[in-house]
PDB file of C-alpha atoms in Angstrom:
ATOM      1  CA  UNK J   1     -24.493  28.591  60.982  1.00 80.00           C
ATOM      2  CA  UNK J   2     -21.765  30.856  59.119  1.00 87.00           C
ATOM      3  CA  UNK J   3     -23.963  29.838  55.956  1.00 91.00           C
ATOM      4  CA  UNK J   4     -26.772  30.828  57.181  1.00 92.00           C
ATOM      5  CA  UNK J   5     -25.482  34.528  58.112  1.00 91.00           C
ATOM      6  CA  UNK J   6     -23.921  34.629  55.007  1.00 92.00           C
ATOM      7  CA  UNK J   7     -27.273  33.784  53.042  1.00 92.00           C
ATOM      8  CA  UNK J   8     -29.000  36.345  55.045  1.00 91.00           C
ATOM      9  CA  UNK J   9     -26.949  39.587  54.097  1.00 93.00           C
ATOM     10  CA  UNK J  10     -26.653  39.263  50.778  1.00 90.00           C
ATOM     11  CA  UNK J  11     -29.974  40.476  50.197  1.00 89.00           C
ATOM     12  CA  UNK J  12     -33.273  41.848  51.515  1.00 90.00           C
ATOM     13  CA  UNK J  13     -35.175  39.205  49.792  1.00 91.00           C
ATOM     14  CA  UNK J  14     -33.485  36.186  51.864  1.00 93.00           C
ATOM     15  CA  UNK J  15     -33.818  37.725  54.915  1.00 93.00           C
ATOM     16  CA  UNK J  16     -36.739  37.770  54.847  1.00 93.00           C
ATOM     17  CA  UNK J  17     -37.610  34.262  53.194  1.00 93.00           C
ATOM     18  CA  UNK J  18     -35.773  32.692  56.598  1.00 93.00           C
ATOM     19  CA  UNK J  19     -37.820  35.029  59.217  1.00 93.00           C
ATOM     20  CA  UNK J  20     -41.077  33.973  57.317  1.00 91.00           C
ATOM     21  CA  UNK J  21     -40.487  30.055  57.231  1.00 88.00           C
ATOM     22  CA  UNK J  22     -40.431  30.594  61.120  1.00 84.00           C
ATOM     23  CA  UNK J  23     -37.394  28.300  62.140  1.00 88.00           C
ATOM     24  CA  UNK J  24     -37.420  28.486  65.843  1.00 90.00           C
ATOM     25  CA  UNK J  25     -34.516  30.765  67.071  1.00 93.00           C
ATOM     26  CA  UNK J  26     -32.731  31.110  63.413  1.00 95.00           C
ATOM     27  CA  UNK J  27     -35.751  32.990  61.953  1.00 94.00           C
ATOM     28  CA  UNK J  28     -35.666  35.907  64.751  1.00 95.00           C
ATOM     29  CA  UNK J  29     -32.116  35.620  64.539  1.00 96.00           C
ATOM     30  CA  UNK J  30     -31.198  36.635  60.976  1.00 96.00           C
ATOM     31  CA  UNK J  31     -34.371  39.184  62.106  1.00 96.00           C
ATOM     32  CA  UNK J  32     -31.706  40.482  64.558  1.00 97.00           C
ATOM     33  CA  UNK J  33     -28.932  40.172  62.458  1.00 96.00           C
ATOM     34  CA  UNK J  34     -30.215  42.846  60.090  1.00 96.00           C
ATOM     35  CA  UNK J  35     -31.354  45.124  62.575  1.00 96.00           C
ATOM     36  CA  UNK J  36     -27.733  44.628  64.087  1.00 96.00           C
ATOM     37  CA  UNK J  37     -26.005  45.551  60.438  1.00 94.00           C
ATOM     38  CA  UNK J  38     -28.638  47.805  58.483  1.00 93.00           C
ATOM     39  CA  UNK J  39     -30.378  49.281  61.246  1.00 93.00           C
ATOM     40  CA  UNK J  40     -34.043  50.076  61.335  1.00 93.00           C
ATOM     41  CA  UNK J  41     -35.100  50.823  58.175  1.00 93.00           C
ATOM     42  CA  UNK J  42     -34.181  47.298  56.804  1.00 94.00           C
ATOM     43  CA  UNK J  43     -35.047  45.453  59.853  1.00 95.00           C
ATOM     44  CA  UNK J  44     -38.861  46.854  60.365  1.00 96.00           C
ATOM     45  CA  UNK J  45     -38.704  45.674  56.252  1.00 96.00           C
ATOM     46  CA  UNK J  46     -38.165  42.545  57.332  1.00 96.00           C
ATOM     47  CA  UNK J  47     -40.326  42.882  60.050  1.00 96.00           C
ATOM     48  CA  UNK J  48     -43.130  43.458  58.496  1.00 95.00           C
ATOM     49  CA  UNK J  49     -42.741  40.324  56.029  1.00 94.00           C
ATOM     50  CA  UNK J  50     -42.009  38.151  58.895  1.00 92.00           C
ATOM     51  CA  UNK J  51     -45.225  38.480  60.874  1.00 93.00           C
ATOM     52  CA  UNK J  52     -47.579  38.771  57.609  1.00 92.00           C
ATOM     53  CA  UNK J  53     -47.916  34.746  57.545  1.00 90.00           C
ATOM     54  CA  UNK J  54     -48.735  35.125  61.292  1.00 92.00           C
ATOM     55  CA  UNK J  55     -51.266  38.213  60.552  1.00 91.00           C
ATOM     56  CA  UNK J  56     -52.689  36.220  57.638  1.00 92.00           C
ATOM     57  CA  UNK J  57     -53.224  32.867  59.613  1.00 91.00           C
ATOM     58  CA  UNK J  58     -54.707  34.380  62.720  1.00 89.00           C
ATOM     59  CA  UNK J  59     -57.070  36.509  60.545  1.00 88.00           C
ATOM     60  CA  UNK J  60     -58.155  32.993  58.575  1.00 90.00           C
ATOM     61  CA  UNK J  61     -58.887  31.317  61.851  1.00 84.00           C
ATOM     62  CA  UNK J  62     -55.860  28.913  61.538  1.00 87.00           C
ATOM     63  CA  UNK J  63     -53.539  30.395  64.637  1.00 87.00           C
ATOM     64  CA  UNK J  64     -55.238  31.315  67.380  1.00 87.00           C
ATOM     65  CA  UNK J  65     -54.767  35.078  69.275  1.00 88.00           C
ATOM     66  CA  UNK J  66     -52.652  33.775  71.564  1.00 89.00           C
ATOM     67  CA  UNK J  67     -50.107  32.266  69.549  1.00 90.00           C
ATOM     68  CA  UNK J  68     -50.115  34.497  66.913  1.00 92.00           C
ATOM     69  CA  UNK J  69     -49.709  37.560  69.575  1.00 92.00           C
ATOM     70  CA  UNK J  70     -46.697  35.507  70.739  1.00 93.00           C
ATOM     71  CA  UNK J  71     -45.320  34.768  67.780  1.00 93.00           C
ATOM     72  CA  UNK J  72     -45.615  38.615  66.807  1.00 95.00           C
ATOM     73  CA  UNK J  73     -44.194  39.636  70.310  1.00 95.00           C
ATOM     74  CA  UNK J  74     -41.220  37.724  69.752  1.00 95.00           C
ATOM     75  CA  UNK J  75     -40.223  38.886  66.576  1.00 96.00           C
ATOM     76  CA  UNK J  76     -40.738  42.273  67.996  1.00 97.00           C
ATOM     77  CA  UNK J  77     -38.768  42.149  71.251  1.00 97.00           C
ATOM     78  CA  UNK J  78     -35.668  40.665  69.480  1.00 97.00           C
ATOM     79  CA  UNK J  79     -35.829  43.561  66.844  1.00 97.00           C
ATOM     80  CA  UNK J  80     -36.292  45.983  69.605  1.00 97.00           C
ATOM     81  CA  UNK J  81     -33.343  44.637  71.185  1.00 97.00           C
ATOM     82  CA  UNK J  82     -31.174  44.741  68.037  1.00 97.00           C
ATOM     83  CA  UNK J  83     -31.422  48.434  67.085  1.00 97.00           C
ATOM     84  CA  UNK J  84     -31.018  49.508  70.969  1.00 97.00           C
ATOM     85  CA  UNK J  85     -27.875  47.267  71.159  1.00 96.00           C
ATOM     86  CA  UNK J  86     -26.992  49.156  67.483  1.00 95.00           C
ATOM     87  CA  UNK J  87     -27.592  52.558  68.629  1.00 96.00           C
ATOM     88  CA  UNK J  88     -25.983  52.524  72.608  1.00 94.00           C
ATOM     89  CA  UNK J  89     -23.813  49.723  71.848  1.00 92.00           C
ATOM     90  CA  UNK J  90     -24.253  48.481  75.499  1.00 94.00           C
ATOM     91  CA  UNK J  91     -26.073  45.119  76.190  1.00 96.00           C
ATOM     92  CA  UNK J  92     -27.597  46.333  79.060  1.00 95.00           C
ATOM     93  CA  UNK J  93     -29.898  48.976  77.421  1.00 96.00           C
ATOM     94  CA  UNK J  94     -30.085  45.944  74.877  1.00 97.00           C
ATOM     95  CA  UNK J  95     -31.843  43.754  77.499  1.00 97.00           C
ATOM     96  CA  UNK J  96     -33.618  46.291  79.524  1.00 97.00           C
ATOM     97  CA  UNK J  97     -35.401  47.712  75.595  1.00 97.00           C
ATOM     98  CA  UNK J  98     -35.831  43.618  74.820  1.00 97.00           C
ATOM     99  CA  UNK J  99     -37.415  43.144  78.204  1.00 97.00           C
ATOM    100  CA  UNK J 100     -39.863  46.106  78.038  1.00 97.00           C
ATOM    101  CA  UNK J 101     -40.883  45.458  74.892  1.00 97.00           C
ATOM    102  CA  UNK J 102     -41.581  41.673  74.962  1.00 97.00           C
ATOM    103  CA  UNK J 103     -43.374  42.540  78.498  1.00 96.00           C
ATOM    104  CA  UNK J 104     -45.375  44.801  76.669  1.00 96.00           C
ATOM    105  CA  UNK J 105     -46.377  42.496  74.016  1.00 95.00           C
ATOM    106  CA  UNK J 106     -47.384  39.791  76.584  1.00 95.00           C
ATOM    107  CA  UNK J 107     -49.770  42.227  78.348  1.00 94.00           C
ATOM    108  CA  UNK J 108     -51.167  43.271  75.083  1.00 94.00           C
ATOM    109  CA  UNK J 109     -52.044  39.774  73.999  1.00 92.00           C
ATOM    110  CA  UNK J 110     -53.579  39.144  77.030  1.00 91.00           C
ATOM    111  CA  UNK J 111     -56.069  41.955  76.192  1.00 91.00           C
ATOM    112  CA  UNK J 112     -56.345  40.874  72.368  1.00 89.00           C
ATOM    113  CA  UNK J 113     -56.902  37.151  72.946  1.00 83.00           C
ATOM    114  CA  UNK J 114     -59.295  37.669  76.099  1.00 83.00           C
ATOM    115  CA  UNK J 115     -56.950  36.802  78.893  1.00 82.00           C
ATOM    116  CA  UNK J 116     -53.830  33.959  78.684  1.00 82.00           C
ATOM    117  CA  UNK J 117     -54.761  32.044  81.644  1.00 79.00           C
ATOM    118  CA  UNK J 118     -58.543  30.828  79.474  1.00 78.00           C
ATOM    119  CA  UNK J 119     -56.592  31.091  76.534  1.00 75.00           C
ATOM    120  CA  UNK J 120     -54.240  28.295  77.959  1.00 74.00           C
ATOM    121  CA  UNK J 121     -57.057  26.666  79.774  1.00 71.00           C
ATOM    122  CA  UNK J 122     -59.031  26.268  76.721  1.00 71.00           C
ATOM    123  CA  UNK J 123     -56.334  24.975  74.793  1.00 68.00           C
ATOM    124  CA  UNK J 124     -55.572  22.559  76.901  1.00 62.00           C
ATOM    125  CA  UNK J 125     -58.905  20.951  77.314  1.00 60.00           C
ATOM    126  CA  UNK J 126     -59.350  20.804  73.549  1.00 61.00           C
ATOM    127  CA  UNK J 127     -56.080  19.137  73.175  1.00 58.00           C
ATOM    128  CA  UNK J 128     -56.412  16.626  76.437  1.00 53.00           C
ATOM    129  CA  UNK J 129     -60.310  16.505  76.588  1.00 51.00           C
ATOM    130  CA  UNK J 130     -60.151  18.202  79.568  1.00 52.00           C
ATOM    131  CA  UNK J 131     -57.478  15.955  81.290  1.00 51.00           C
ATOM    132  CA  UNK J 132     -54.860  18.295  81.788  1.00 57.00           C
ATOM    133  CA  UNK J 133     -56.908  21.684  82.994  1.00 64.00           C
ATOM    134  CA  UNK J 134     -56.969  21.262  86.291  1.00 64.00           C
ATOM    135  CA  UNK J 135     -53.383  20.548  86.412  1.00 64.00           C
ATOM    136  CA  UNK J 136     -52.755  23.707  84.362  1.00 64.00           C
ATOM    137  CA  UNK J 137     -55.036  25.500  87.071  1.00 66.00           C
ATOM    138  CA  UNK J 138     -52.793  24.872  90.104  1.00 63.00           C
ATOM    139  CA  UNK J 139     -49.603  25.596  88.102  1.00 66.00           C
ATOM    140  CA  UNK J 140     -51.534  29.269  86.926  1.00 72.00           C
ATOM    141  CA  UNK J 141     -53.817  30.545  89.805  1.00 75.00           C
ATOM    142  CA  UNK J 142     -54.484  34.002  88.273  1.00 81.00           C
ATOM    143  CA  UNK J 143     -53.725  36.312  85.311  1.00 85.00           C
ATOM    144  CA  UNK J 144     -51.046  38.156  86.530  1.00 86.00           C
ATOM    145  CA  UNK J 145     -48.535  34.562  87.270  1.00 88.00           C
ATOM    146  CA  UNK J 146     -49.783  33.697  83.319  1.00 87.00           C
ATOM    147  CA  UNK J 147     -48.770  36.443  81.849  1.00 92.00           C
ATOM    148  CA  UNK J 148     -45.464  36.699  84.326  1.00 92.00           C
ATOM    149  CA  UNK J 149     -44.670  33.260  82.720  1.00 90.00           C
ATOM    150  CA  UNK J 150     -44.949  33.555  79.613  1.00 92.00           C
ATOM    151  CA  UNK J 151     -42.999  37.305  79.613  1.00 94.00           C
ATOM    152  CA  UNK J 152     -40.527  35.194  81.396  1.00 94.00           C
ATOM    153  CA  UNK J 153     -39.998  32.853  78.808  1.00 93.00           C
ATOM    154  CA  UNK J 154     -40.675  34.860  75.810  1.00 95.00           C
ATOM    155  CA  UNK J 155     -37.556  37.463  77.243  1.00 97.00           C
ATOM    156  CA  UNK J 156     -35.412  34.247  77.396  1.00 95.00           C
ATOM    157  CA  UNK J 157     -36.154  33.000  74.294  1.00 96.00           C
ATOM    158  CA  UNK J 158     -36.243  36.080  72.778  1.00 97.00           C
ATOM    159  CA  UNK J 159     -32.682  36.926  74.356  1.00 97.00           C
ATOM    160  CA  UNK J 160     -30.991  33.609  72.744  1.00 96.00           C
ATOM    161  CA  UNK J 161     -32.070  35.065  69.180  1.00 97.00           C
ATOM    162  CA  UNK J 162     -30.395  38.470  69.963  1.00 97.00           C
ATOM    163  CA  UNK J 163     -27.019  36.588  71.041  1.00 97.00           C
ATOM    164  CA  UNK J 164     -27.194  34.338  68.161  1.00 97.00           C
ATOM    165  CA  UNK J 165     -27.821  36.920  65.729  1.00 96.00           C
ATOM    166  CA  UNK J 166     -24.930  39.520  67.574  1.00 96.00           C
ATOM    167  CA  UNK J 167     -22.754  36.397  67.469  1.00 96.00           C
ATOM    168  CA  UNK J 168     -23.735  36.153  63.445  1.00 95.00           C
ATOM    169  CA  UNK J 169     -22.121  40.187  62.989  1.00 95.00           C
ATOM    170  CA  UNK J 170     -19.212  39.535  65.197  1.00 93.00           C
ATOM    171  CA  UNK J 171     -18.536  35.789  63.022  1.00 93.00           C
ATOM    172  CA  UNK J 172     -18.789  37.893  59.831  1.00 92.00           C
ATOM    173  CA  UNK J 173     -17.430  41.648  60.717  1.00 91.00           C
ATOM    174  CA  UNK J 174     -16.393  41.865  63.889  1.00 85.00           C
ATOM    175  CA  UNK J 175     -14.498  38.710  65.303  1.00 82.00           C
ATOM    176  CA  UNK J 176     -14.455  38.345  68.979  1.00 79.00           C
ATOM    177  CA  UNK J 177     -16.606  41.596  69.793  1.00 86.00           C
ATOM    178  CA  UNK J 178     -19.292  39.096  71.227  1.00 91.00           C
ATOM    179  CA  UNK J 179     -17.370  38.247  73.815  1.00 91.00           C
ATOM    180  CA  UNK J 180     -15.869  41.605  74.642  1.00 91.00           C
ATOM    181  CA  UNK J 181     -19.391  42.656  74.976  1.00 93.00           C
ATOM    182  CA  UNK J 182     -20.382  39.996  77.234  1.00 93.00           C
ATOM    183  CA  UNK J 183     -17.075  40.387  79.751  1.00 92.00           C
ATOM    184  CA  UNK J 184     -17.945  44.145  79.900  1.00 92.00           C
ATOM    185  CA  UNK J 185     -21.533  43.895  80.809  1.00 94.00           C
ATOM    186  CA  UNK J 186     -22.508  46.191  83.222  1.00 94.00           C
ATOM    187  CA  UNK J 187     -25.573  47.705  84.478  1.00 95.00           C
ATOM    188  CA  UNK J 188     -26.396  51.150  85.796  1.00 94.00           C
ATOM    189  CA  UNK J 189     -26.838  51.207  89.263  1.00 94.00           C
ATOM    190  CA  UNK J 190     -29.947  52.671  89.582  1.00 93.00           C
ATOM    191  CA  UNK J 191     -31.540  50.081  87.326  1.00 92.00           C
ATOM    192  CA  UNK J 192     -29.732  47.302  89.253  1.00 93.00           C
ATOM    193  CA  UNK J 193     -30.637  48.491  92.734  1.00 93.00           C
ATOM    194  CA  UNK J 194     -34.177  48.802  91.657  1.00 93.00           C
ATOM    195  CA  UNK J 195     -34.583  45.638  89.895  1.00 91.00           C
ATOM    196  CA  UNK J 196     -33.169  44.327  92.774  1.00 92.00           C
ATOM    197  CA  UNK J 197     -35.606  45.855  95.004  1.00 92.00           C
ATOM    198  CA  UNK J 198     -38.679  45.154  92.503  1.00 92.00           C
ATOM    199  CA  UNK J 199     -37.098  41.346  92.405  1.00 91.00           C
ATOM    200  CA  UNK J 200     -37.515  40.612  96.220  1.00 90.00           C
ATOM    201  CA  UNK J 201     -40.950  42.462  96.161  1.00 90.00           C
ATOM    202  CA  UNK J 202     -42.259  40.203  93.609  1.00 89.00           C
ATOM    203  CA  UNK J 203     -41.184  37.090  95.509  1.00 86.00           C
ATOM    204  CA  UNK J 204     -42.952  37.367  98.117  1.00 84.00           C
ATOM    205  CA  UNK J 205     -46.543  36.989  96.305  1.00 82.00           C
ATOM    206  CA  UNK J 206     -46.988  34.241  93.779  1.00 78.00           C
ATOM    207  CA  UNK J 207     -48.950  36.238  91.878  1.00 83.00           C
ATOM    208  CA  UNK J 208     -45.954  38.561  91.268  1.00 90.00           C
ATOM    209  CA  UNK J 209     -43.172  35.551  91.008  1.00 88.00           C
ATOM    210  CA  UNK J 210     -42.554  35.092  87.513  1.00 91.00           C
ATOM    211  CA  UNK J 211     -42.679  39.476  86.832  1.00 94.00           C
ATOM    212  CA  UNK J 212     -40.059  39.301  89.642  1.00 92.00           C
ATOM    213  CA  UNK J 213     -37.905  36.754  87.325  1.00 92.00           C
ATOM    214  CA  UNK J 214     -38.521  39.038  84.357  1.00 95.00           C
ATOM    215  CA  UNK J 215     -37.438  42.180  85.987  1.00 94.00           C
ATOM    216  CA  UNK J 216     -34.262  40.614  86.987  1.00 94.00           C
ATOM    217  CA  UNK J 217     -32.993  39.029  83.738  1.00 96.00           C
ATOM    218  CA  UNK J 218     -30.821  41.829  82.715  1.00 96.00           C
ATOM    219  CA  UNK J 219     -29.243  41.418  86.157  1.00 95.00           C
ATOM    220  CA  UNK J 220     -29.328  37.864  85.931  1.00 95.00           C
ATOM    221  CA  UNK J 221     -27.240  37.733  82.345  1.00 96.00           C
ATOM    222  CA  UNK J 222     -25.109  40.712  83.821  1.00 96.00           C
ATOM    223  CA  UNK J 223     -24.169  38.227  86.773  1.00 95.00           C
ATOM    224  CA  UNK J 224     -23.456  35.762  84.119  1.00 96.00           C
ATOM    225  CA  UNK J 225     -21.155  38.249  81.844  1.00 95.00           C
ATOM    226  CA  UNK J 226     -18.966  38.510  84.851  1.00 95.00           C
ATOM    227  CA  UNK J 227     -18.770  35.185  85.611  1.00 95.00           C
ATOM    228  CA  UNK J 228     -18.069  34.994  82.485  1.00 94.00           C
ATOM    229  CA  UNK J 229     -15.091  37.311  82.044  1.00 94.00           C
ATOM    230  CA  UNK J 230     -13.923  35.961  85.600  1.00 93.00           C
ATOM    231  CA  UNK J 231     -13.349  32.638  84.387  1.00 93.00           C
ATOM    232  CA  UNK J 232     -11.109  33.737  81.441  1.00 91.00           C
ATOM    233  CA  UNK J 233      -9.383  36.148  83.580  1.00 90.00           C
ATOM    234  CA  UNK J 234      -7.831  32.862  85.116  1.00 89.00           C
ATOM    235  CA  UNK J 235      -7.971  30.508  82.345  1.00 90.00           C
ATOM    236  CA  UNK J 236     -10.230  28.298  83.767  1.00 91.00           C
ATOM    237  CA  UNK J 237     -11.531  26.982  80.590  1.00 88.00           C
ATOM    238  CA  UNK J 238     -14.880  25.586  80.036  1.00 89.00           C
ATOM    239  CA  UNK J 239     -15.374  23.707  83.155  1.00 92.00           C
ATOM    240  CA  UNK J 240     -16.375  26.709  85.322  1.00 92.00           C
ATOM    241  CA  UNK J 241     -19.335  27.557  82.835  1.00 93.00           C
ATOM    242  CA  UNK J 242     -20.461  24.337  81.896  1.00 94.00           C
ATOM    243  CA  UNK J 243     -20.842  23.460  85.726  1.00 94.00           C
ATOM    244  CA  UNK J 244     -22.761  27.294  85.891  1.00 93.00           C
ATOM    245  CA  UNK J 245     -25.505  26.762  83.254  1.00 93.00           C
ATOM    246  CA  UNK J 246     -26.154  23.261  85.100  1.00 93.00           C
ATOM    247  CA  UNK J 247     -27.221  24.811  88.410  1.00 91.00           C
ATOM    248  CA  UNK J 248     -28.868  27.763  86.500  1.00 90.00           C
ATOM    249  CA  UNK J 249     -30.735  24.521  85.410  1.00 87.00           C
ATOM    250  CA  UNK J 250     -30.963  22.558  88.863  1.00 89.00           C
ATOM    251  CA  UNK J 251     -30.991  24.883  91.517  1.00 84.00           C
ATOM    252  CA  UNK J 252     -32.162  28.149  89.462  1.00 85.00           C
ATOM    253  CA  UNK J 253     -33.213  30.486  92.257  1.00 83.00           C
ATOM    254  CA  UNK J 254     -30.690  30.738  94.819  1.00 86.00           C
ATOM    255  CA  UNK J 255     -27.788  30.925  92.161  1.00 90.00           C
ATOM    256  CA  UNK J 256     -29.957  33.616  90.160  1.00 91.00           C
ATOM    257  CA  UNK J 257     -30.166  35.217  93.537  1.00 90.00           C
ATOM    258  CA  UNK J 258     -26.679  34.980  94.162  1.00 93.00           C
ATOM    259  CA  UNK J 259     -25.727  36.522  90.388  1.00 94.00           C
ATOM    260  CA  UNK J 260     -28.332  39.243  90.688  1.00 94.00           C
ATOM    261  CA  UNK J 261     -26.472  40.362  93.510  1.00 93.00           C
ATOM    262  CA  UNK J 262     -23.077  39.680  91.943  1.00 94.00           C
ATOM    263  CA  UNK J 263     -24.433  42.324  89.292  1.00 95.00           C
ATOM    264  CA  UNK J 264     -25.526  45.327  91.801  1.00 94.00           C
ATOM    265  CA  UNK J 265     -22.135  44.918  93.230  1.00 95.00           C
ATOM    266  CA  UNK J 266     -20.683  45.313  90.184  1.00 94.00           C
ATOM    267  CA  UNK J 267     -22.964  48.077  89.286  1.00 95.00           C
ATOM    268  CA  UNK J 268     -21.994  50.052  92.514  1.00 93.00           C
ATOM    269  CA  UNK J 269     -17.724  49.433  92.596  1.00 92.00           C
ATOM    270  CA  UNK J 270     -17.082  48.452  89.463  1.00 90.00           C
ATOM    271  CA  UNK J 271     -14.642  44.711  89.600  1.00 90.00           C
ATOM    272  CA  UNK J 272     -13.415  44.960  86.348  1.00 88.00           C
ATOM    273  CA  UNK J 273     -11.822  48.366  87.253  1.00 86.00           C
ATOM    274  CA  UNK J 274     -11.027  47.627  90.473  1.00 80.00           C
ATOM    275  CA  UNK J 275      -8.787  44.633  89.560  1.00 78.00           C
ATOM    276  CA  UNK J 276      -7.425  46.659  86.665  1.00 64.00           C
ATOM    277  CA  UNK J 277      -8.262  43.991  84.551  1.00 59.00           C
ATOM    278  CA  UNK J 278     -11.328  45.895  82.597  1.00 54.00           C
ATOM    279  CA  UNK J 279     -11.862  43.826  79.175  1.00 50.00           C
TER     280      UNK J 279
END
């Protein structure tokens, strides 16, 4: 991984040969690496590069709206992310600019491709002659819980590259200043109490689920950041994580629920400071 950092900084050129062979995660990575260390003149260089194969292929037939405005979407919300995080310094303008901006890319390649719910429904019965639509219909009942999902999953993803690539600059430059970062997440309280609020509105309609998921992921990684800096607080080791990205995994809504409000309690008394403790 170190090598692949490494490669990526010395020059313009081979940051942008590894964003356009399209590695998952490593290619918007080392995208976010060089927004993270040259800033936005560089990384909208590389940028640009990066998404020309996509351009190119969608405009020859071979990548299809949808995917390419995916594709492009990601590259752009982990970017987006990367010069925020640059400029405020503070992961939680990071995430709320990387959340906004993927969401905004989802919504506009729902316009561009003619709607994701066909798009996904069409693809689908090409690749399973029809087998798997109908299946595909219950799971996605409308527009609105397509689009949710993917935004959902794009943020995710999206967020993974920004933490790899941070993790990159602090490996290289800055030693350790990933996980300060992380132990002093923090989110304002307005945004917290009304992503809370906009959170429990959304789960009561299905259309609305997934948005509610994707307006409460900074929370959600804010919950996790104090967890987080909890654990080494007491020297608990790994244990105490491991077992928390397990149930993120089996039992994902009550414990997001439970870190979402961990984070607007944190937002409104501040634990860190309160156990003078702050990282």
């Amino acid at each position: 991984m170190r090598a692949i950092a490494e490669f990526s900084m010395r020059s313009r050129v081979r940051a942008v040969l590894l964003t356009m062979v399209g590695i998952p995660l490593i290619s918007p990575a080392v995208l976010a690496l060089v927004g993270l260390r040259r800033g936005s003149s560089d990384g909208l260089f590389v940028l640009v590069w990066a998404v020309l194969p996509v351009v190119a292929a969608a405009g020859a037939g071979y990548m299809s709206p949808l995917m390419s405005g995916l594709a492009i979407t990601h590259f752009v919300g982990v970017l987006a992310g990367a010069l925020v995080l640059r400029a405020t310094r503070a992961w939680s303008w990071a995430l709320i600019a990387l959340v906004v901006a993927t969401s905004l890319g989802i919504l506009l390649t729902s316009q561009i491709s003619g709607g994701i719910l066909t798009s996904l429904l069409e693809a689908a019965s090409e690749a399973t002659a029809g087998a798997d639509t109908e299946q595909l219909r219950q799971v996605f009942n409308s527009e609105t819980q397509a689009t949710g999902y993917l935004s959902w999953v794009s943020v995710i993803t999206a967020t993974l590259a920004l933490v790899l690539g941070r993790w990159w600059q602090a490996m290289l430059y800055n030693p350790g200043g990933l996980q300060q970062e992380i132990h002093n997440l923090r989110m304002p309280l307005p945004v917290a109490a009304v992503g809370m609020v906009l959170w429990i509105f959304c789960l009561v309609s299905e259309h609305f689920v997934f948005w509610g998921a994707v307006v409460a992921f900074p929370m959600l990684v804010a919950g996790i950041g104090l967890i987080h800096w909890m654990v080494a607080r007491k020297g608990w080791g790994r244990g105490p994580l491991i077992a928390l990205y397990v149930m993120l995994v089996i039992a994902a809504l009550p414990l997001a629920g439970f870190l979402c409000g961990l984070a607007l309690i944190d937002s409104w008394i501040d634990i860190r400071a309160r156990t003078g403790n702050k990282a």
